[in-house]
Amino acid sequence: MSNTTQAVTRPSTPAVSARVLTAAAGAVILLMLLAYLVAFDQGALSQSGMYLHELMHDGRHLLGVPCH
């Protein structure tokens, strides 16, 4: 008989859960879409009338993005 002891290894748990990663990825995608709409769209996707176009135009001025 030997007196060797074996270390008990526990399965490692992920530092961040999959739900949190999915939520973070979704938030990043939505923020990138919003940044595109405000900064670069120039009315190509926001064709729901002049109200949305003017709102995005004012947002460009507010953020200092050149639009003229």
Short mmCIF file of N, CA and C in Angstrom, two decimals:
data_model
loop_
_atom_site.label_atom_id
_atom_site.label_comp_id
_atom_site.label_asym_id
_atom_site.label_seq_id
_atom_site.Cartn_x
_atom_site.Cartn_y
_atom_site.Cartn_z
N MET A 1 0.83 -1.17 0.00
CA MET A 1 0.00 0.00 0.00
C MET A 1 0.88 1.24 0.00
N SER A 2 0.49 2.20 -0.82
CA SER A 2 1.28 3.42 -0.85
C SER A 2 0.51 4.53 -0.14
N ASN A 3 1.24 5.46 0.34
CA ASN A 3 0.64 6.58 1.07
C ASN A 3 0.49 7.83 0.19
N THR A 4 0.36 7.65 -1.07
CA THR A 4 0.23 8.82 -1.95
C THR A 4 -1.22 9.28 -1.94
N THR A 5 -1.40 10.57 -1.92
CA THR A 5 -2.74 11.14 -1.97
C THR A 5 -2.92 11.84 -3.31
N GLN A 6 -4.09 11.76 -3.81
CA GLN A 6 -4.38 12.41 -5.07
C GLN A 6 -5.16 13.69 -4.81
N ALA A 7 -4.77 14.72 -5.53
CA ALA A 7 -5.48 16.00 -5.39
C ALA A 7 -6.82 15.90 -6.10
N VAL A 8 -7.82 16.43 -5.46
CA VAL A 8 -9.15 16.43 -6.06
C VAL A 8 -9.24 17.63 -7.00
N THR A 9 -9.53 17.35 -8.25
CA THR A 9 -9.67 18.45 -9.20
C THR A 9 -11.15 18.70 -9.45
N ARG A 10 -11.52 19.92 -9.35
CA ARG A 10 -12.90 20.31 -9.59
C ARG A 10 -13.01 20.87 -11.00
N PRO A 11 -14.11 20.63 -11.64
CA PRO A 11 -14.28 21.21 -12.97
C PRO A 11 -14.31 22.74 -12.87
N SER A 12 -13.61 23.37 -13.76
CA SER A 12 -13.54 24.83 -13.70
C SER A 12 -14.85 25.43 -14.20
N THR A 13 -15.29 26.42 -13.49
CA THR A 13 -16.51 27.12 -13.90
C THR A 13 -16.10 28.33 -14.73
N PRO A 14 -16.88 28.66 -15.74
CA PRO A 14 -16.52 29.83 -16.55
C PRO A 14 -16.60 31.11 -15.73
N ALA A 15 -15.74 32.04 -16.02
CA ALA A 15 -15.71 33.30 -15.29
C ALA A 15 -16.97 34.11 -15.57
N VAL A 16 -17.49 34.00 -16.79
CA VAL A 16 -18.69 34.73 -17.18
C VAL A 16 -19.65 33.74 -17.82
N SER A 17 -20.91 33.82 -17.45
CA SER A 17 -21.87 32.86 -17.97
C SER A 17 -22.20 33.17 -19.44
N ALA A 18 -22.76 32.20 -20.11
CA ALA A 18 -23.11 32.36 -21.52
C ALA A 18 -24.21 33.39 -21.69
N ARG A 19 -25.11 33.49 -20.73
CA ARG A 19 -26.19 34.48 -20.81
C ARG A 19 -25.64 35.90 -20.77
N VAL A 20 -24.65 36.12 -19.92
CA VAL A 20 -24.05 37.45 -19.83
C VAL A 20 -23.30 37.78 -21.12
N LEU A 21 -22.59 36.81 -21.67
CA LEU A 21 -21.87 37.04 -22.92
C LEU A 21 -22.83 37.33 -24.07
N THR A 22 -23.95 36.62 -24.12
CA THR A 22 -24.95 36.85 -25.16
C THR A 22 -25.56 38.24 -25.02
N ALA A 23 -25.87 38.62 -23.81
CA ALA A 23 -26.44 39.96 -23.58
C ALA A 23 -25.44 41.05 -23.95
N ALA A 24 -24.18 40.85 -23.61
CA ALA A 24 -23.15 41.84 -23.95
C ALA A 24 -22.95 41.93 -25.46
N ALA A 25 -22.96 40.80 -26.15
CA ALA A 25 -22.81 40.81 -27.60
C ALA A 25 -24.01 41.50 -28.25
N GLY A 26 -25.20 41.23 -27.76
CA GLY A 26 -26.39 41.90 -28.28
C GLY A 26 -26.35 43.40 -28.07
N ALA A 27 -25.89 43.83 -26.90
CA ALA A 27 -25.78 45.26 -26.62
C ALA A 27 -24.77 45.92 -27.54
N VAL A 28 -23.65 45.25 -27.78
CA VAL A 28 -22.63 45.81 -28.67
C VAL A 28 -23.18 45.94 -30.09
N ILE A 29 -23.90 44.94 -30.56
CA ILE A 29 -24.47 44.99 -31.91
C ILE A 29 -25.48 46.12 -32.02
N LEU A 30 -26.34 46.27 -31.02
CA LEU A 30 -27.32 47.35 -31.04
C LEU A 30 -26.66 48.73 -31.00
N LEU A 31 -25.62 48.86 -30.20
CA LEU A 31 -24.92 50.14 -30.14
C LEU A 31 -24.20 50.46 -31.44
N MET A 32 -23.65 49.43 -32.10
CA MET A 32 -23.00 49.65 -33.39
C MET A 32 -24.03 50.06 -34.44
N LEU A 33 -25.21 49.45 -34.42
CA LEU A 33 -26.26 49.82 -35.35
C LEU A 33 -26.71 51.26 -35.10
N LEU A 34 -26.87 51.63 -33.84
CA LEU A 34 -27.26 52.99 -33.51
C LEU A 34 -26.19 53.99 -33.94
N ALA A 35 -24.93 53.66 -33.71
CA ALA A 35 -23.84 54.55 -34.14
C ALA A 35 -23.84 54.70 -35.65
N TYR A 36 -24.10 53.61 -36.37
CA TYR A 36 -24.17 53.71 -37.84
C TYR A 36 -25.32 54.61 -38.26
N LEU A 37 -26.49 54.40 -37.66
CA LEU A 37 -27.66 55.20 -38.04
C LEU A 37 -27.43 56.68 -37.79
N VAL A 38 -26.82 57.00 -36.66
CA VAL A 38 -26.62 58.41 -36.33
C VAL A 38 -25.49 59.01 -37.17
N ALA A 39 -24.40 58.29 -37.32
CA ALA A 39 -23.21 58.89 -37.92
C ALA A 39 -23.15 58.77 -39.44
N PHE A 40 -23.58 57.65 -40.01
CA PHE A 40 -23.28 57.41 -41.41
C PHE A 40 -24.48 57.13 -42.30
N ASP A 41 -25.66 57.03 -41.75
CA ASP A 41 -26.82 56.58 -42.53
C ASP A 41 -27.20 57.56 -43.62
N GLN A 42 -27.28 58.83 -43.31
CA GLN A 42 -27.66 59.89 -44.25
C GLN A 42 -29.01 59.62 -44.92
N GLY A 43 -29.91 58.91 -44.26
CA GLY A 43 -31.24 58.70 -44.77
C GLY A 43 -31.43 57.43 -45.57
N ALA A 44 -30.40 56.61 -45.75
CA ALA A 44 -30.54 55.40 -46.55
C ALA A 44 -31.42 54.37 -45.86
N LEU A 45 -31.25 54.17 -44.57
CA LEU A 45 -32.06 53.19 -43.85
C LEU A 45 -33.23 53.84 -43.11
N SER A 46 -33.08 55.07 -42.73
CA SER A 46 -34.12 55.74 -41.95
C SER A 46 -35.10 56.46 -42.87
N GLN A 47 -35.82 55.69 -43.66
CA GLN A 47 -36.75 56.26 -44.62
C GLN A 47 -38.17 56.33 -44.09
N SER A 48 -38.33 56.49 -42.81
CA SER A 48 -39.67 56.52 -42.22
C SER A 48 -40.21 57.94 -42.16
N GLY A 49 -39.66 58.83 -42.94
CA GLY A 49 -40.15 60.20 -42.96
C GLY A 49 -39.06 61.16 -42.57
N MET A 50 -39.37 62.41 -42.67
CA MET A 50 -38.38 63.45 -42.39
C MET A 50 -38.09 63.60 -40.90
N TYR A 51 -39.03 63.18 -40.05
CA TYR A 51 -38.82 63.33 -38.61
C TYR A 51 -37.59 62.55 -38.14
N LEU A 52 -37.50 61.29 -38.52
CA LEU A 52 -36.37 60.47 -38.11
C LEU A 52 -35.07 60.96 -38.75
N HIS A 53 -35.16 61.38 -40.00
CA HIS A 53 -33.97 61.91 -40.68
C HIS A 53 -33.46 63.15 -39.97
N GLU A 54 -34.35 64.06 -39.60
CA GLU A 54 -33.93 65.27 -38.91
C GLU A 54 -33.40 64.96 -37.51
N LEU A 55 -33.98 63.97 -36.85
CA LEU A 55 -33.48 63.57 -35.54
C LEU A 55 -32.05 63.05 -35.64
N MET A 56 -31.79 62.21 -36.63
CA MET A 56 -30.42 61.69 -36.83
C MET A 56 -29.48 62.82 -37.24
N HIS A 57 -29.97 63.75 -38.04
CA HIS A 57 -29.15 64.88 -38.48
C HIS A 57 -28.74 65.73 -37.28
N ASP A 58 -29.68 65.99 -36.38
CA ASP A 58 -29.35 66.75 -35.18
C ASP A 58 -28.40 65.97 -34.28
N GLY A 59 -28.55 64.65 -34.26
CA GLY A 59 -27.62 63.82 -33.49
C GLY A 59 -26.20 63.91 -34.02
N ARG A 60 -26.06 63.98 -35.34
CA ARG A 60 -24.72 64.14 -35.92
C ARG A 60 -24.10 65.45 -35.47
N HIS A 61 -24.89 66.53 -35.49
CA HIS A 61 -24.37 67.82 -35.03
C HIS A 61 -24.00 67.76 -33.56
N LEU A 62 -24.82 67.10 -32.76
CA LEU A 62 -24.55 66.99 -31.33
C LEU A 62 -23.26 66.24 -31.06
N LEU A 63 -23.00 65.19 -31.84
CA LEU A 63 -21.79 64.39 -31.64
C LEU A 63 -20.56 64.95 -32.36
N GLY A 64 -20.76 65.96 -33.16
CA GLY A 64 -19.63 66.56 -33.87
C GLY A 64 -19.21 65.80 -35.10
N VAL A 65 -20.11 64.97 -35.65
CA VAL A 65 -19.81 64.21 -36.86
C VAL A 65 -20.14 65.10 -38.06
N PRO A 66 -19.21 65.29 -38.98
CA PRO A 66 -19.51 66.14 -40.14
C PRO A 66 -20.58 65.48 -41.01
N CYS A 67 -21.55 66.27 -41.43
CA CYS A 67 -22.64 65.70 -42.22
C CYS A 67 -23.02 66.58 -43.40
N HIS A 68 -22.35 67.69 -43.63
CA HIS A 68 -22.67 68.55 -44.77
C HIS A 68 -21.52 68.54 -45.74
#
